[in-house]
PDB file of C-alpha atoms in Angstrom:
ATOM      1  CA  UNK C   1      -2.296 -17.870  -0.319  1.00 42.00           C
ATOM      2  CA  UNK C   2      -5.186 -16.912   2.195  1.00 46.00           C
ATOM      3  CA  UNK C   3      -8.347 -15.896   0.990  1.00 53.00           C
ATOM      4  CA  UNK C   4      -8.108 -12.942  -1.481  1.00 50.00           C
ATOM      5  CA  UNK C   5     -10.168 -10.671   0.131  1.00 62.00           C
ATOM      6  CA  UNK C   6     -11.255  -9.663   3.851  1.00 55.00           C
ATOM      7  CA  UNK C   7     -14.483 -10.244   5.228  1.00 57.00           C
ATOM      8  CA  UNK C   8     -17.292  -7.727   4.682  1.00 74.00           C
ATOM      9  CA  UNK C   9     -21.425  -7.178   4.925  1.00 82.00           C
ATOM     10  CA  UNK C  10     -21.563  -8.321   1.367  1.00 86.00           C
ATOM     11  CA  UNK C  11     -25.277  -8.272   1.160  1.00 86.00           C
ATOM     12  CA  UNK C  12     -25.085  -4.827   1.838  1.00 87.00           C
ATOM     13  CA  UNK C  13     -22.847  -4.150  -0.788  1.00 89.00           C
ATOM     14  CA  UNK C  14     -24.770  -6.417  -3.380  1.00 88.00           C
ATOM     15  CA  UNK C  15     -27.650  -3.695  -2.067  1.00 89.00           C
ATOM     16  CA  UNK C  16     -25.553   0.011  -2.641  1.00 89.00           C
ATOM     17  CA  UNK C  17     -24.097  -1.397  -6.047  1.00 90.00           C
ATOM     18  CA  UNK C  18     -28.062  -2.579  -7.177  1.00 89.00           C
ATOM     19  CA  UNK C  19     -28.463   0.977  -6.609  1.00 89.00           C
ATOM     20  CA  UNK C  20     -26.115   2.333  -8.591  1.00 87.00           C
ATOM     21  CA  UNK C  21     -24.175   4.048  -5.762  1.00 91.00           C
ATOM     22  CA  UNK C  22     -20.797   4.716  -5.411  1.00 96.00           C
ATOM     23  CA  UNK C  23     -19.449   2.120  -2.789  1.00 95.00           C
ATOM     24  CA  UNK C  24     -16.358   2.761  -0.678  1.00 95.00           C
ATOM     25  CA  UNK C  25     -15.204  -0.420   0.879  1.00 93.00           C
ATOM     26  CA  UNK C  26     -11.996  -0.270   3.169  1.00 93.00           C
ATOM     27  CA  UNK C  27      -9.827  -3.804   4.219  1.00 92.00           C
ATOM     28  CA  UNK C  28     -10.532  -4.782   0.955  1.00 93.00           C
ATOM     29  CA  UNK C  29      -7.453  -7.564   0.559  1.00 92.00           C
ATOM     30  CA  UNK C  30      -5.467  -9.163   3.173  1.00 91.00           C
ATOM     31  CA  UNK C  31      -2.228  -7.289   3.861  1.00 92.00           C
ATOM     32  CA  UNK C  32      -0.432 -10.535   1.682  1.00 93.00           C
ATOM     33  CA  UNK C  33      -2.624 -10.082  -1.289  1.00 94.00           C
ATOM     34  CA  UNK C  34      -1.798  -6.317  -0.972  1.00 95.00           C
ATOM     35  CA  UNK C  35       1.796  -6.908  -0.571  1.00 96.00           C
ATOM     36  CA  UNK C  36       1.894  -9.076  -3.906  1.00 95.00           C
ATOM     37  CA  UNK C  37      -0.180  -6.628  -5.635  1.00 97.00           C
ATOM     38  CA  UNK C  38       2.504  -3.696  -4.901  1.00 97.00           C
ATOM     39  CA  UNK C  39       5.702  -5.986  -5.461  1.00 97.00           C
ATOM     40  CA  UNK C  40       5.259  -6.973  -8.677  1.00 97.00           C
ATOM     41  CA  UNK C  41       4.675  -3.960 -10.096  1.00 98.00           C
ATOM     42  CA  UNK C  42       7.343  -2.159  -8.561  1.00 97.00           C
ATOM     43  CA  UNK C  43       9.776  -4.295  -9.615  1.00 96.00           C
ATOM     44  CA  UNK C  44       9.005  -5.496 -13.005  1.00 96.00           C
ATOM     45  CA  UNK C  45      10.859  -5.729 -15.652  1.00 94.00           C
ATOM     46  CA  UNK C  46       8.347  -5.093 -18.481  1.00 96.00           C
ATOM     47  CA  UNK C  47       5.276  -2.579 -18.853  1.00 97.00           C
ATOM     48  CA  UNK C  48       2.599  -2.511 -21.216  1.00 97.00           C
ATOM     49  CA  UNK C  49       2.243   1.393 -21.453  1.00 97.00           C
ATOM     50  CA  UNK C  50       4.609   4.003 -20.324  1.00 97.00           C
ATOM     51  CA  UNK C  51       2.621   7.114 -19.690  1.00 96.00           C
ATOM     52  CA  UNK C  52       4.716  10.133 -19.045  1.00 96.00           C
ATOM     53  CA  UNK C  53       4.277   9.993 -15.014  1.00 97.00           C
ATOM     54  CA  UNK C  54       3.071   6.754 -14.826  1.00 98.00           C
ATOM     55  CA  UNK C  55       2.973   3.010 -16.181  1.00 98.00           C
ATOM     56  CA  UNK C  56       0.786   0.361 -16.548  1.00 98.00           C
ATOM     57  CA  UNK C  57       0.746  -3.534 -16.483  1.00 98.00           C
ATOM     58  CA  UNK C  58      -2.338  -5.476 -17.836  1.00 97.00           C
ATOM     59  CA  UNK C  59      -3.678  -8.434 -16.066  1.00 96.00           C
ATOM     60  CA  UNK C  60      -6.521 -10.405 -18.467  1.00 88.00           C
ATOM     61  CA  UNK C  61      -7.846 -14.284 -18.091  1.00 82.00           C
ATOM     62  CA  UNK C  62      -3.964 -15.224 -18.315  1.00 88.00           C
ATOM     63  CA  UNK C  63      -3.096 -13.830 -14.487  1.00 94.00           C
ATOM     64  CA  UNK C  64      -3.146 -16.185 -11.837  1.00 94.00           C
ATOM     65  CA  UNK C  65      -3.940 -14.058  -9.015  1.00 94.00           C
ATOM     66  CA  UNK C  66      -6.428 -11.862 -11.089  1.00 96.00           C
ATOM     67  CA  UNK C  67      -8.539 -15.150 -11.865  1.00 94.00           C
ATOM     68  CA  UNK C  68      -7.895 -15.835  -7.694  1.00 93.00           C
ATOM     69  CA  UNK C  69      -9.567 -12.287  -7.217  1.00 94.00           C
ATOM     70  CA  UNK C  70     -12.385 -12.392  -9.659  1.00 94.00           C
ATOM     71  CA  UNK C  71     -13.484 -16.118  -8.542  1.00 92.00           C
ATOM     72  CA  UNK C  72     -14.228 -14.846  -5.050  1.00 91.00           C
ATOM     73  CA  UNK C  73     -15.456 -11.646  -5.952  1.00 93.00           C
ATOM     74  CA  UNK C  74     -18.303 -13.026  -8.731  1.00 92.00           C
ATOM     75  CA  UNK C  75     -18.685 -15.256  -5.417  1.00 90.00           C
ATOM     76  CA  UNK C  76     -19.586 -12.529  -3.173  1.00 89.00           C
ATOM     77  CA  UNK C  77     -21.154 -10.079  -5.610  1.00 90.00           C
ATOM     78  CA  UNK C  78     -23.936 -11.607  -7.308  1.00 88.00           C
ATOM     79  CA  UNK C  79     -24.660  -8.029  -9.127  1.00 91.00           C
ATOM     80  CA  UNK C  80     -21.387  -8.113 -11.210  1.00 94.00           C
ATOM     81  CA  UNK C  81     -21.378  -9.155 -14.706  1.00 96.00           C
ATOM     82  CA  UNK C  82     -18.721 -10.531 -16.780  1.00 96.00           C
ATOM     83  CA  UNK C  83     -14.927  -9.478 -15.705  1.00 96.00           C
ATOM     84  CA  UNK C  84     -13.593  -7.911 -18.430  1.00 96.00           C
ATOM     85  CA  UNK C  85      -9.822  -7.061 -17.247  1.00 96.00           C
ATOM     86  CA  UNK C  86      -7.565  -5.192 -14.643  1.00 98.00           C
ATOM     87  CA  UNK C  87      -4.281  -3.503 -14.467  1.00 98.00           C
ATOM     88  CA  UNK C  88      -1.844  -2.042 -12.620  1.00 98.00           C
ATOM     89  CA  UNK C  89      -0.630   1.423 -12.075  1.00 98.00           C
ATOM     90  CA  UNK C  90       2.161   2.861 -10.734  1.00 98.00           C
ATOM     91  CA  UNK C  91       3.111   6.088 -10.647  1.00 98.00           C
ATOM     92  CA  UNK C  92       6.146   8.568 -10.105  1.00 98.00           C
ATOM     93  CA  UNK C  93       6.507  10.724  -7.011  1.00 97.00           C
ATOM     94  CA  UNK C  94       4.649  13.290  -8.332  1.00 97.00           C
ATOM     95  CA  UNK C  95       2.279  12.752 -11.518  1.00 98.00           C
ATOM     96  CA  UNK C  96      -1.210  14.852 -12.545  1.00 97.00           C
ATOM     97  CA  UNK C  97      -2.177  11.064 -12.539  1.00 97.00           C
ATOM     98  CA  UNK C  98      -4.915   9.537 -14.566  1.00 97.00           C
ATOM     99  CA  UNK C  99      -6.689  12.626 -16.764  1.00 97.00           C
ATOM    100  CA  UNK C 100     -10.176  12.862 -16.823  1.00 98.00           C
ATOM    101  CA  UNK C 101     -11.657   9.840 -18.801  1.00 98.00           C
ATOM    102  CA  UNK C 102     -14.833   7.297 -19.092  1.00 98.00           C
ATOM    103  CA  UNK C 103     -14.559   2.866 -19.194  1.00 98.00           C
ATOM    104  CA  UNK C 104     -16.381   1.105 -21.403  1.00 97.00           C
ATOM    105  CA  UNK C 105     -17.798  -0.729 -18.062  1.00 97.00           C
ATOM    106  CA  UNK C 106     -20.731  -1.425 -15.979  1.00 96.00           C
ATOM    107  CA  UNK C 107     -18.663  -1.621 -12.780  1.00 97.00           C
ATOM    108  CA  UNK C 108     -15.103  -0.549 -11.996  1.00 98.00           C
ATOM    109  CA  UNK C 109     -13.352  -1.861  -8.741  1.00 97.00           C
ATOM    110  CA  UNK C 110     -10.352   0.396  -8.116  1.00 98.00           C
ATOM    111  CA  UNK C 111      -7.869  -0.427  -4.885  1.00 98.00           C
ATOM    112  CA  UNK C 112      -5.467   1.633  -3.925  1.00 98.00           C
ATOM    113  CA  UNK C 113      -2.601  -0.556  -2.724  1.00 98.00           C
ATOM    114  CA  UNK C 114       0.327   1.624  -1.229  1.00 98.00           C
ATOM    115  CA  UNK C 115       0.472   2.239   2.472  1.00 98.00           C
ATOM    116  CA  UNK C 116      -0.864   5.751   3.763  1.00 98.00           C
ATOM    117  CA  UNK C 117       2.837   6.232   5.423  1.00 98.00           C
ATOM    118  CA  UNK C 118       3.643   6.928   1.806  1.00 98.00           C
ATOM    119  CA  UNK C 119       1.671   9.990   0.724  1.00 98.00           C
ATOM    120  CA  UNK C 120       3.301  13.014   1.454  1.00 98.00           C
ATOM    121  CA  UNK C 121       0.425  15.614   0.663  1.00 97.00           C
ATOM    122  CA  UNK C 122      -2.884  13.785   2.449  1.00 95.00           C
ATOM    123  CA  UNK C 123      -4.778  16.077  -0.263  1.00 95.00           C
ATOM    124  CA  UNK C 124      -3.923  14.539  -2.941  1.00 97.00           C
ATOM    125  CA  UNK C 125      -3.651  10.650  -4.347  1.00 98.00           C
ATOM    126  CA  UNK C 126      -7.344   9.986  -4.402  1.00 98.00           C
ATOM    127  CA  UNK C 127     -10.184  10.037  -6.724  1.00 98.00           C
ATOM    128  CA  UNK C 128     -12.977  12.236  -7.976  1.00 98.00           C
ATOM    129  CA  UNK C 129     -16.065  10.909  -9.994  1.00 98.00           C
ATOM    130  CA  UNK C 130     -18.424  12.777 -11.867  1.00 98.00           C
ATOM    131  CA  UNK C 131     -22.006  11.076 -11.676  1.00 97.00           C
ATOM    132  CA  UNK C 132     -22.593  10.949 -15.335  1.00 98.00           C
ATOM    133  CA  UNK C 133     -21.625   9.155 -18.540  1.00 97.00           C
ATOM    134  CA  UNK C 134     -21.074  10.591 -22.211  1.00 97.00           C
ATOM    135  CA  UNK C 135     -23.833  10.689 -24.628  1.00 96.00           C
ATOM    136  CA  UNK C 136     -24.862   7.829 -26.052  1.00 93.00           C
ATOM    137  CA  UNK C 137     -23.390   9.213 -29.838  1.00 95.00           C
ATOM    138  CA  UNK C 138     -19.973   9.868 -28.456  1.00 96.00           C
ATOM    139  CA  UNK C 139     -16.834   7.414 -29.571  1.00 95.00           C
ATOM    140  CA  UNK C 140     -14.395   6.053 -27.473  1.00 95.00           C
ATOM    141  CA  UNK C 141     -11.443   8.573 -28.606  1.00 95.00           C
ATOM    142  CA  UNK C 142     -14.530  11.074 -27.123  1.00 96.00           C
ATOM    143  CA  UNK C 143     -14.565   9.894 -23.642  1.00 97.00           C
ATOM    144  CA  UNK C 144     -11.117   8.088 -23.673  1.00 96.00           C
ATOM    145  CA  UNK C 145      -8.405  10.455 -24.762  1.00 95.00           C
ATOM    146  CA  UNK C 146      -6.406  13.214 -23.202  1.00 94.00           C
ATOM    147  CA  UNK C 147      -7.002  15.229 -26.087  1.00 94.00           C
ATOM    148  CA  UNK C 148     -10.503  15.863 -25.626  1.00 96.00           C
ATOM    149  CA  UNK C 149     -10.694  16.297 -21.695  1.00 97.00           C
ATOM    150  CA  UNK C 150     -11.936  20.123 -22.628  1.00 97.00           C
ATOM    151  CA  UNK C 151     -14.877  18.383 -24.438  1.00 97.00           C
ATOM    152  CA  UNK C 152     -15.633  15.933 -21.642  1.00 98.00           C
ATOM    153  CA  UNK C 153     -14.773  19.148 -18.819  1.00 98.00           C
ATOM    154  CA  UNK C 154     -17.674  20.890 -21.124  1.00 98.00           C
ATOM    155  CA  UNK C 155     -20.030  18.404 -21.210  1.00 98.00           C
ATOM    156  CA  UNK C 156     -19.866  17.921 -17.588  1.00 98.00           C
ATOM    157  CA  UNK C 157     -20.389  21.642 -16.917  1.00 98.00           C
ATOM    158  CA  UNK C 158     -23.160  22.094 -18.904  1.00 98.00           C
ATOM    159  CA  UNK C 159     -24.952  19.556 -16.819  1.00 98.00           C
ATOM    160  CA  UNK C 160     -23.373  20.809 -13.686  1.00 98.00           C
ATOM    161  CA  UNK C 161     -22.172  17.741 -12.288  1.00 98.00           C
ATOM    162  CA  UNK C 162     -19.998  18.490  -9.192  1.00 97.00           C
ATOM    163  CA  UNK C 163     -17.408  15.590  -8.595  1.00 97.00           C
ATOM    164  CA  UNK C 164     -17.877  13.373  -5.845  1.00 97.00           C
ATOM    165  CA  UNK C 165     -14.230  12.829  -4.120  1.00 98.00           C
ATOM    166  CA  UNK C 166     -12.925  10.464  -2.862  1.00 98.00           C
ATOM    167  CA  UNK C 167     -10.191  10.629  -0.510  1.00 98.00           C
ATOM    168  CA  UNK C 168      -7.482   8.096  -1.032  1.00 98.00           C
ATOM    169  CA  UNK C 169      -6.303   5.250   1.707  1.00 98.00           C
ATOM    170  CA  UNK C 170      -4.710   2.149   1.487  1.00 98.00           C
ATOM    171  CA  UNK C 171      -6.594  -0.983   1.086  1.00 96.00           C
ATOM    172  CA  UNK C 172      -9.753   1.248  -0.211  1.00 96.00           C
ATOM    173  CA  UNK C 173     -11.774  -0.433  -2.811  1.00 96.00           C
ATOM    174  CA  UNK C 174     -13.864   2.238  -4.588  1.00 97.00           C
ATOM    175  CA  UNK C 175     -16.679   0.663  -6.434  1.00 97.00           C
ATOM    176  CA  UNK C 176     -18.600   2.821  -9.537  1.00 97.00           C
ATOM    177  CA  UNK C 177     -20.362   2.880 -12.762  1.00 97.00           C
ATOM    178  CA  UNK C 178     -17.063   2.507 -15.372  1.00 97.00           C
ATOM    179  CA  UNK C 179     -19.061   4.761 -17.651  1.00 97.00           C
ATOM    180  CA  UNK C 180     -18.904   7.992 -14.848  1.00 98.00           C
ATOM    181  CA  UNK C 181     -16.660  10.632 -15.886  1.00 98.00           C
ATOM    182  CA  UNK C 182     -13.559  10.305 -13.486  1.00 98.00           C
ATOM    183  CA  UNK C 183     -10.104  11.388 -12.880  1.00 98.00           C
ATOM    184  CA  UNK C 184      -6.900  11.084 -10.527  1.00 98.00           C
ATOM    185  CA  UNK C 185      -6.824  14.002  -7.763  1.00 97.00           C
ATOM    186  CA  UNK C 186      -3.133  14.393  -8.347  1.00 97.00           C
ATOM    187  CA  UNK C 187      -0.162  12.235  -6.863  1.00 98.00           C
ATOM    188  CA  UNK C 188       1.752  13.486  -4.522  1.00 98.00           C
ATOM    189  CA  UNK C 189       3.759  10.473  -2.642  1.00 98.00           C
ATOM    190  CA  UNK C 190       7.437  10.399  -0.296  1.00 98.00           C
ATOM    191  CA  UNK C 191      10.676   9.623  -2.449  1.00 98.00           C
ATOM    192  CA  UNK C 192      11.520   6.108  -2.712  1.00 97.00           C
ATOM    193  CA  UNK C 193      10.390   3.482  -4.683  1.00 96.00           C
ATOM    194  CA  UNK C 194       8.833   1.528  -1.912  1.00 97.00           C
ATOM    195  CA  UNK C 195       6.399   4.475  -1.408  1.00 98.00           C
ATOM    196  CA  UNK C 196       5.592   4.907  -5.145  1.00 98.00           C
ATOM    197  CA  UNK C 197       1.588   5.176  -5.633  1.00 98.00           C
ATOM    198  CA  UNK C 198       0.394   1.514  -6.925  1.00 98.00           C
ATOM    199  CA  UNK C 199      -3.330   1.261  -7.847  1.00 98.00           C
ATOM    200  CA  UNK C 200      -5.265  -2.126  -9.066  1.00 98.00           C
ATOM    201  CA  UNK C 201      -8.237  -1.930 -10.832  1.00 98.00           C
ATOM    202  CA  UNK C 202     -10.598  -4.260 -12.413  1.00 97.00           C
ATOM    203  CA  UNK C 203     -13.419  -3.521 -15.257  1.00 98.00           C
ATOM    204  CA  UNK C 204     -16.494  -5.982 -15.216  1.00 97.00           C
ATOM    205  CA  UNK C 205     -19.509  -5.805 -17.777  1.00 97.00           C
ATOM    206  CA  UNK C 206     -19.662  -3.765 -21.300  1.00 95.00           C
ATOM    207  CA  UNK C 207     -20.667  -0.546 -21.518  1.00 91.00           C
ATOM    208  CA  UNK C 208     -20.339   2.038 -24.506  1.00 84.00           C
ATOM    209  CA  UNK C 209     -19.465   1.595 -28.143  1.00 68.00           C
TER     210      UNK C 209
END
């Protein structure tokens, strides 16, 4: 394999991420890392959660071309702590996508990994991030369950955090405090399995009880 991941003005991104900024990085992997990335998730065999619209594989210290990823990457990025694991997603045509949730991370790298030929509405598929993380008191079922999204949506409000989106494209890294309120805008991709919406993401230092 060639190097995992394209070149870039790392020292610039070692700078926006010091800052705590949300950091959009395009051309993140070569088109053969991508390529893997999207194959063997589409066709696997096994998953390690089936959502209702959606399913997950996860990729810890055991995954060859996760360890590949996070070697150069700690290489490059001298701010990130610890990797603590990726996975996976890939979703059905049309899914509501990821609901509104916190990580128990310092940084999150999410990639989005199918082509843009793929989407069918250009409005949807992408991101939005709300600039703040749950109080220090709350539990993970608090910031990390479906069934209390109107308590997160509330908490947000009362603080009125507007979301910052972010609009989806292939090969995008979006880099972000894993502790920021965020949520899938929606999926909304062409039939076919080859144009099903993959997404890789990996979680690096702890954060949160």
């Amino acid at each position: 394999m060639k190097k995992s991941l394209c070149s870039q003005d790392w020292n610039s991104i070692n700078s926006q991420l010091k800052k705590n900024q949300i950091t959009i990085i395009d051309n993140f992997f070569t088109q053969e890392l991508l390529s893997i990335l999207k194959i063997r998730i589409l066709y696997a065999k096994h998953f390690d959660t089936n959502y209702k619209t959606y399913q997950a594989i996860d990729y810890r210290e055991n995954d060859y071309i996760t360890n590949l990823i996070v070697k150069e990457l700690k290489n490059k990025l001298d701010i990130l702590p610890p990797f603590q694991r990726a996975w996976s997603f890939v979703y059905n045509t049309d899914s509501p996508g990821v609901p509104l949730h916190a990580d128990p991370s310092k940084f999150n790298i999410n990639i989005w990994v199918s082509s843009d030929e793929s989407v069918k509405d250009k409005f949807s598929n992408g991101l939005k991030i709300y600039k703040i993380s749950p109080p220090s008191d709350w539990k993970r079922k608090d910031w990390n369950s479906p069934k209390n999204t109107g308590q997160m949506k509330q908490y947000i409000d009362s603080h009125n955090i507007q979301p910052t989106p972010i609009e989806y494209k292939s090969n995008r890294a979006v880099i972000f405090d894993g502790t920021y309120f965020h949520q899938t805008h929606f999926v909304s991709m062409k039939a076919g399995v080859e144009n099903r919406r993959v997404s890789y993401t990996m979680l690096f230092g702890l954060r949160l009880n």
